[in-house]
Coordinates of C-alpha atoms in Angstrom, one line a residue:
M1 CA -3.1 3.2 -9.8
D2 CA -0.8 6.5 -9.9
C3 CA 1.9 8.4 -11.7
V4 CA 2.7 12.2 -11.9
T5 CA 4.3 14.1 -14.4
S6 CA 5.4 16.9 -12.1
F7 CA 8.4 16.3 -9.3
N8 CA 9.1 19.9 -8.5
M9 CA 7.1 19.4 -5.3
S10 CA 8.2 18.3 -2.0
L11 CA 7.4 14.7 -1.1
D12 CA 5.8 16.8 2.1
A13 CA 3.6 18.1 -0.3
L14 CA 2.7 14.9 -2.1
L15 CA 2.0 13.7 1.3
H16 CA -0.6 16.0 1.7
R17 CA -1.5 17.6 -1.8
R18 CA -5.6 16.9 -2.6
P19 CA -6.0 14.3 -5.8
P20 CA -5.5 16.2 -8.9
T21 CA -8.8 16.5 -11.1
P22 CA -9.6 14.5 -14.2
W23 CA -8.7 17.8 -16.6
E24 CA -5.5 18.0 -14.4
K25 CA -4.5 14.5 -14.9
F26 CA -5.6 15.1 -19.0
A27 CA -3.5 18.1 -19.1
A28 CA -0.3 16.9 -17.2
S29 CA -0.2 13.5 -19.7
P30 CA -3.0 12.5 -22.2
L31 CA -1.0 9.5 -22.8
L32 CA -1.2 8.9 -19.1
F33 CA -4.9 9.7 -18.6
I34 CA -5.8 7.8 -21.5
S35 CA -3.6 4.3 -20.5
K36 CA -5.1 4.8 -16.6
L37 CA -8.5 5.2 -17.7
A38 CA -8.2 1.8 -19.5
Y39 CA -6.2 0.1 -16.7
S40 CA -8.9 1.0 -14.2
S41 CA -10.9 -1.6 -16.0
I42 CA -8.6 -4.2 -15.6
S43 CA -7.4 -3.3 -11.7
T44 CA -10.7 -2.7 -10.3
P45 CA -11.0 -5.3 -7.7
S46 CA -14.3 -7.9 -8.2
H47 CA -16.5 -8.2 -5.3
V48 CA -16.9 -11.4 -4.0
S49 CA -19.6 -12.9 -1.6
S50 CA -17.8 -13.3 1.9
S51 CA -18.4 -16.6 3.5
P52 CA -18.0 -18.0 6.8
T53 CA -14.4 -19.1 6.3
S54 CA -13.5 -15.3 5.6
L55 CA -11.4 -13.3 7.5
R56 CA -12.3 -9.7 7.9
L57 CA -9.3 -7.6 8.0
V58 CA -9.4 -3.6 9.6
L59 CA -6.7 -2.0 7.6
I60 CA -5.5 1.8 8.7
S61 CA -2.4 4.1 8.3
D62 CA -1.1 7.4 8.9
T63 CA -3.3 8.1 11.8
H64 CA -0.5 10.3 12.8
S65 CA -1.8 11.0 16.4
T66 CA -5.3 11.3 15.3
H67 CA -6.4 7.9 16.5
S68 CA -8.9 9.1 19.2
S69 CA -10.7 11.1 16.7
Q70 CA -10.7 8.6 13.9
P71 CA -14.0 7.2 12.8
A72 CA -14.8 3.9 15.0
L73 CA -13.0 1.0 13.6
P74 CA -15.5 -1.8 12.4
D75 CA -15.1 -5.3 14.0
G76 CA -12.9 -7.9 11.8
D77 CA -10.6 -11.0 12.7
I78 CA -7.3 -9.0 11.9
L79 CA -6.5 -5.6 12.8
I80 CA -3.5 -3.9 10.7
H81 CA -1.7 -0.6 11.3
S82 CA 0.6 0.1 8.6
G83 CA 3.2 2.7 10.4
D84 CA 2.6 6.4 10.8
L85 CA 1.1 6.0 14.4
T86 CA 2.3 9.3 15.5
H87 CA 3.6 12.8 14.4
S88 CA 7.5 12.8 15.6
G89 CA 7.3 9.3 17.3
T90 CA 7.9 10.4 20.8
Y91 CA 7.3 8.0 24.2
A92 CA 4.0 9.5 24.8
E93 CA 3.0 9.7 21.3
L94 CA 3.4 6.0 20.7
S95 CA 2.2 5.2 24.3
S96 CA -1.1 6.9 23.7
A97 CA -1.4 5.4 20.0
L98 CA -0.6 1.9 21.1
S99 CA -3.3 2.2 24.0
W100 CA -5.7 3.1 21.4
L101 CA -4.6 0.3 19.2
A102 CA -4.7 -2.5 22.2
S103 CA -7.8 -1.6 23.2
Q104 CA -9.5 -2.3 20.4
P105 CA -11.8 -5.6 20.2
H106 CA -10.1 -7.4 17.4
T107 CA -8.2 -11.1 18.3
H108 CA -5.4 -10.2 16.7
K109 CA -3.5 -6.5 16.3
V110 CA -1.0 -5.7 13.9
F111 CA 1.5 -2.8 13.5
I112 CA 4.7 -1.8 11.8
A113 CA 6.3 1.7 12.2
G114 CA 6.3 4.7 10.2
N115 CA 9.2 7.0 9.2
H116 CA 7.5 9.3 11.6
D117 CA 7.4 6.6 14.1
A118 CA 11.4 7.9 15.5
L119 CA 11.6 5.9 19.0
L120 CA 10.7 2.5 17.4
A121 CA 13.9 2.7 15.3
D122 CA 16.2 3.4 18.0
H123 CA 17.0 -0.3 19.1
D124 CA 19.1 0.7 21.8
S125 CA 16.3 2.6 23.8
L126 CA 15.0 1.3 27.1
D127 CA 11.8 3.4 26.6
R128 CA 11.3 1.2 22.8
K129 CA 11.8 -1.6 25.3
E130 CA 9.3 -1.0 27.8
L131 CA 6.6 0.1 25.2
L132 CA 6.8 -2.8 23.3
G133 CA 6.7 -5.0 26.7
L134 CA 3.9 -3.1 27.8
Y135 CA 1.9 -3.9 24.9
S136 CA 2.8 -6.9 24.3
G137 CA -0.9 -8.1 23.2
L138 CA -0.1 -6.3 19.6
T139 CA 2.2 -7.7 17.2
Y140 CA 4.8 -5.5 15.9
L141 CA 6.9 -6.7 12.8
E142 CA 9.7 -5.0 11.8
D143 CA 11.5 -6.7 8.7
E144 CA 10.0 -10.0 10.2
A145 CA 7.4 -12.6 9.2
T146 CA 4.5 -14.1 11.4
V147 CA 1.8 -16.6 10.9
L148 CA -1.5 -15.9 12.8
T149 CA -4.3 -18.5 13.5
V150 CA -8.1 -17.4 12.8
R151 CA -10.4 -20.1 13.1
G152 CA -8.2 -22.9 12.3
R153 CA -6.7 -21.1 9.0
S154 CA -3.0 -19.8 9.0
V155 CA -2.5 -16.4 7.6
H156 CA 1.2 -15.5 6.5
L157 CA 2.1 -12.0 7.4
Y158 CA 5.2 -10.0 7.1
G159 CA 5.8 -6.4 8.0
S160 CA 8.5 -3.5 6.8
P161 CA 9.0 0.1 8.0
R162 CA 11.1 1.1 5.0
T163 CA 10.3 3.9 2.5
P164 CA 12.5 5.6 -0.1
K165 CA 14.5 8.7 1.9
H166 CA 13.1 11.6 2.4
G167 CA 14.3 14.3 5.1
S168 CA 15.6 12.8 8.7
G169 CA 12.8 10.6 9.1
V170 CA 13.5 6.8 10.3
F171 CA 13.3 3.3 8.4
Q172 CA 14.4 5.1 5.1
Y173 CA 16.9 3.8 2.4
P174 CA 18.4 6.0 -0.2
R175 CA 16.1 7.0 -3.2
A176 CA 18.2 5.1 -6.3
P177 CA 17.2 3.2 -9.6
S178 CA 15.3 -0.1 -9.3
S179 CA 18.8 -2.0 -10.3
I180 CA 20.5 -0.4 -7.3
L181 CA 17.6 -0.7 -5.0
D182 CA 16.4 -4.8 -5.6
D183 CA 18.6 -5.7 -2.9
V184 CA 16.9 -3.6 0.1
W185 CA 13.8 -5.9 -0.5
Q186 CA 16.0 -8.8 -1.3
E187 CA 17.9 -8.6 2.1
R188 CA 14.4 -8.5 3.5
D189 CA 13.9 -12.4 2.6
I190 CA 10.3 -11.9 2.5
P191 CA 8.7 -15.7 2.3
P192 CA 7.3 -16.6 -1.0
T193 CA 4.4 -17.5 1.2
T194 CA 3.5 -14.5 2.3
D195 CA -0.3 -13.8 2.1
I196 CA -0.3 -10.4 3.6
L197 CA 2.5 -8.2 3.2
I198 CA 2.4 -4.8 5.3
T199 CA 4.9 -1.9 4.4
H200 CA 4.6 1.6 4.9
G201 CA 5.6 2.9 1.6
P202 CA 3.9 2.1 -1.6
P203 CA 5.0 0.5 -4.7
L204 CA 5.8 2.6 -7.7
H205 CA 3.2 3.2 -10.1
H206 CA 0.0 2.1 -7.6
L207 CA -1.4 4.0 -5.2
D208 CA 1.8 6.3 -5.3
L209 CA 1.3 10.1 -6.7
G210 CA 4.7 8.8 -8.6
V211 CA 6.5 8.5 -5.7
G212 CA 6.6 4.9 -4.9
C213 CA 9.6 2.6 -4.6
P214 CA 10.4 0.6 -8.1
A215 CA 11.9 -2.3 -6.0
L216 CA 9.2 -2.9 -3.8
L217 CA 7.1 -3.1 -7.3
S218 CA 9.6 -5.6 -7.9
T219 CA 9.2 -7.6 -5.4
L220 CA 5.5 -8.0 -5.7
W221 CA 6.0 -9.0 -9.2
H222 CA 7.9 -12.0 -7.4
I223 CA 6.0 -12.8 -4.3
Q224 CA 2.4 -11.7 -5.2
P225 CA 0.8 -12.0 -2.0
R226 CA -3.0 -12.0 -1.5
L227 CA -3.1 -8.5 -0.3
H228 CA -0.7 -5.5 0.4
V229 CA -1.5 -2.8 2.7
F230 CA 0.6 0.4 3.1
G231 CA -0.3 4.0 3.7
H232 CA 2.5 6.9 3.7
I233 CA 0.9 8.8 0.7
H234 CA -2.1 10.4 2.0
G235 CA -3.9 11.5 -1.1
A236 CA -3.5 8.3 -3.4
R237 CA -5.7 6.3 -0.4
G238 CA -7.6 3.9 -2.4
I239 CA -7.7 0.1 -3.3
E240 CA -6.4 -1.6 -6.5
F241 CA -6.1 -5.2 -7.6
L242 CA -2.6 -6.1 -9.6
P243 CA -3.3 -9.1 -11.8
F244 CA 0.6 -9.3 -12.8
T245 CA -0.6 -9.4 -16.7
R246 CA 1.4 -8.4 -19.9
A247 CA -1.5 -5.4 -19.8
Q248 CA 0.0 -4.4 -16.0
A249 CA 3.2 -4.4 -17.6
A250 CA 2.5 -2.0 -20.6
Y251 CA 0.8 0.3 -17.9
E252 CA 3.6 0.2 -15.9
R253 CA 6.1 1.1 -18.6
V254 CA 3.6 3.9 -19.8
C255 CA 3.7 5.3 -16.1
A256 CA 7.6 4.8 -16.1
C257 CA 7.8 6.8 -19.9
V258 CA 5.9 9.2 -18.5
R259 CA 7.7 9.6 -15.3
A260 CA 11.0 10.4 -17.4
R261 CA 9.4 12.9 -19.3
T262 CA 10.2 10.9 -22.5
G263 CA 9.0 13.1 -25.6
V264 CA 6.5 15.8 -24.8
K265 CA 4.0 14.7 -21.7
G266 CA 5.5 11.2 -22.8
L267 CA 3.8 11.3 -26.4
E268 CA 6.5 9.8 -27.6
G269 CA 9.4 6.7 -27.1
G270 CA 7.3 4.0 -27.7
G271 CA 5.0 4.8 -24.9
W272 CA 1.4 4.7 -27.3
I273 CA 2.3 1.4 -28.3
D274 CA 1.9 0.3 -24.7
A275 CA -0.7 2.4 -24.2
I276 CA -2.5 0.7 -27.3
S277 CA -2.1 -2.4 -25.8
V278 CA -3.5 -1.2 -22.3
V279 CA -6.5 -0.1 -23.9
W280 CA -7.2 -3.4 -25.9
A281 CA -6.6 -5.4 -22.8
A282 CA -10.0 -3.1 -21.2
V283 CA -12.0 -3.8 -24.4
F284 CA -10.8 -7.8 -24.2
T285 CA -12.0 -8.0 -20.3
A286 CA -15.5 -5.9 -21.1
C287 CA -16.6 -8.0 -23.3
G288 CA -15.8 -11.1 -21.3
W289 CA -12.8 -12.9 -22.9
G290 CA -10.6 -12.3 -20.1
R291 CA -10.0 -14.6 -17.2
S292 CA -12.5 -14.5 -14.2
R293 CA -11.6 -11.7 -11.8
T294 CA -11.1 -14.3 -9.0
R295 CA -7.7 -15.1 -10.6
E296 CA -4.6 -15.1 -8.4
G297 CA -3.1 -11.4 -8.0
T298 CA -2.3 -9.1 -5.5
L299 CA -5.0 -6.5 -3.9
L300 CA -3.3 -3.1 -2.9
V301 CA -4.7 -0.9 0.1
N302 CA -3.2 2.6 0.6
A303 CA -5.4 2.8 3.9
A304 CA -3.9 6.3 4.6
A305 CA -6.6 7.8 7.1
V306 CA -5.7 11.7 7.3
E307 CA -6.0 13.8 4.3
G308 CA -5.7 17.2 3.6
L309 CA -3.5 20.4 3.6
R310 CA -3.6 20.0 7.5
D311 CA -4.0 16.5 7.7
D312 CA -7.6 17.5 8.9
I313 CA -10.0 15.1 6.9
L314 CA -10.1 11.7 9.0
R315 CA -10.8 8.6 6.7
G316 CA -11.0 5.8 9.0
A317 CA -10.2 2.3 8.4
V318 CA -10.5 0.4 5.6
V319 CA -12.5 -3.2 5.3
V320 CA -11.3 -6.7 3.2
D321 CA -12.2 -9.7 3.2
L322 CA -9.8 -12.2 2.4
Q323 CA -10.8 -16.2 1.4
L324 CA -7.9 -18.8 1.9
N325 CA -9.2 -21.9 0.6
A326 CA -7.2 -25.1 0.5
I327 CA -6.9 -24.5 -3.6
D328 CA -7.6 -21.1 -4.6
R329 CA -7.7 -18.0 -2.7
E330 CA -10.4 -14.8 -3.2
L331 CA -10.1 -11.3 -2.1
E332 CA -13.0 -9.2 -1.8
A333 CA -12.9 -5.5 -0.6
R334 CA -15.6 -3.0 0.4

């Protein structure tokens, strides 16, 4: 759940910036601050007791060649790395990172590339072919789906390394309005049965510091996977639940209003009407009048494992328990 009002800084600065203080957030936009505060009561994930049928997912991203210094990875059924394993994507860096990934005890280990993992974007490279062959025990996804079977249960995953363009990084597409970018994700043909969506970058307005992809957000509204894991924006690490309700849509319109600098700090242009809608939904939920938190929706996880101006803060992995039942599917984030 993230929007910012200043876009003068480079994306590199956003990737490495510290999270703003509450006062800084309020000063930047009272409208957004109030909306975000209210929306947090709707988007905070619920904690559901795990069961013997739960699938434990260990999620990590943006290790940037710090893998050997990261905290030990927790046990789990599926380990997922959502890109930027390296600083510059050389053979040596990728080999080291993939060796570390392959050495983990998890039964299933899945990864995608990020904009720093240059060699993986060179499909004609013999080094790329050799690397992926050496670590054939890992599941590498590049704009493709796979199905894993864990304790008799099928888990449908889709992975893509694509992010909006910045600099000379790989796997990038041009930054443009959602109406233009929709084809970028429609062409990916993500199966509607996807349980876990893995992308390198975040959707717009959520755990993204305001620089996520609007077309990816539209895709989430369309396919609504149980879990979406990503990274890329280091300072936006966190967990958020998307209920796909009118309140969420109103919150996203507030973010868009502030992002477009409508009026003074978003105070005009209808933003307050949507903000009031979000506040009312929060009151409705607090009074227990809303639907159960185990309803259908998508859990978002920004699992970026480094933080700080020098990427010197190592955060480790995020653990999520995913239940796939015949009738209902519940999510738990820890």
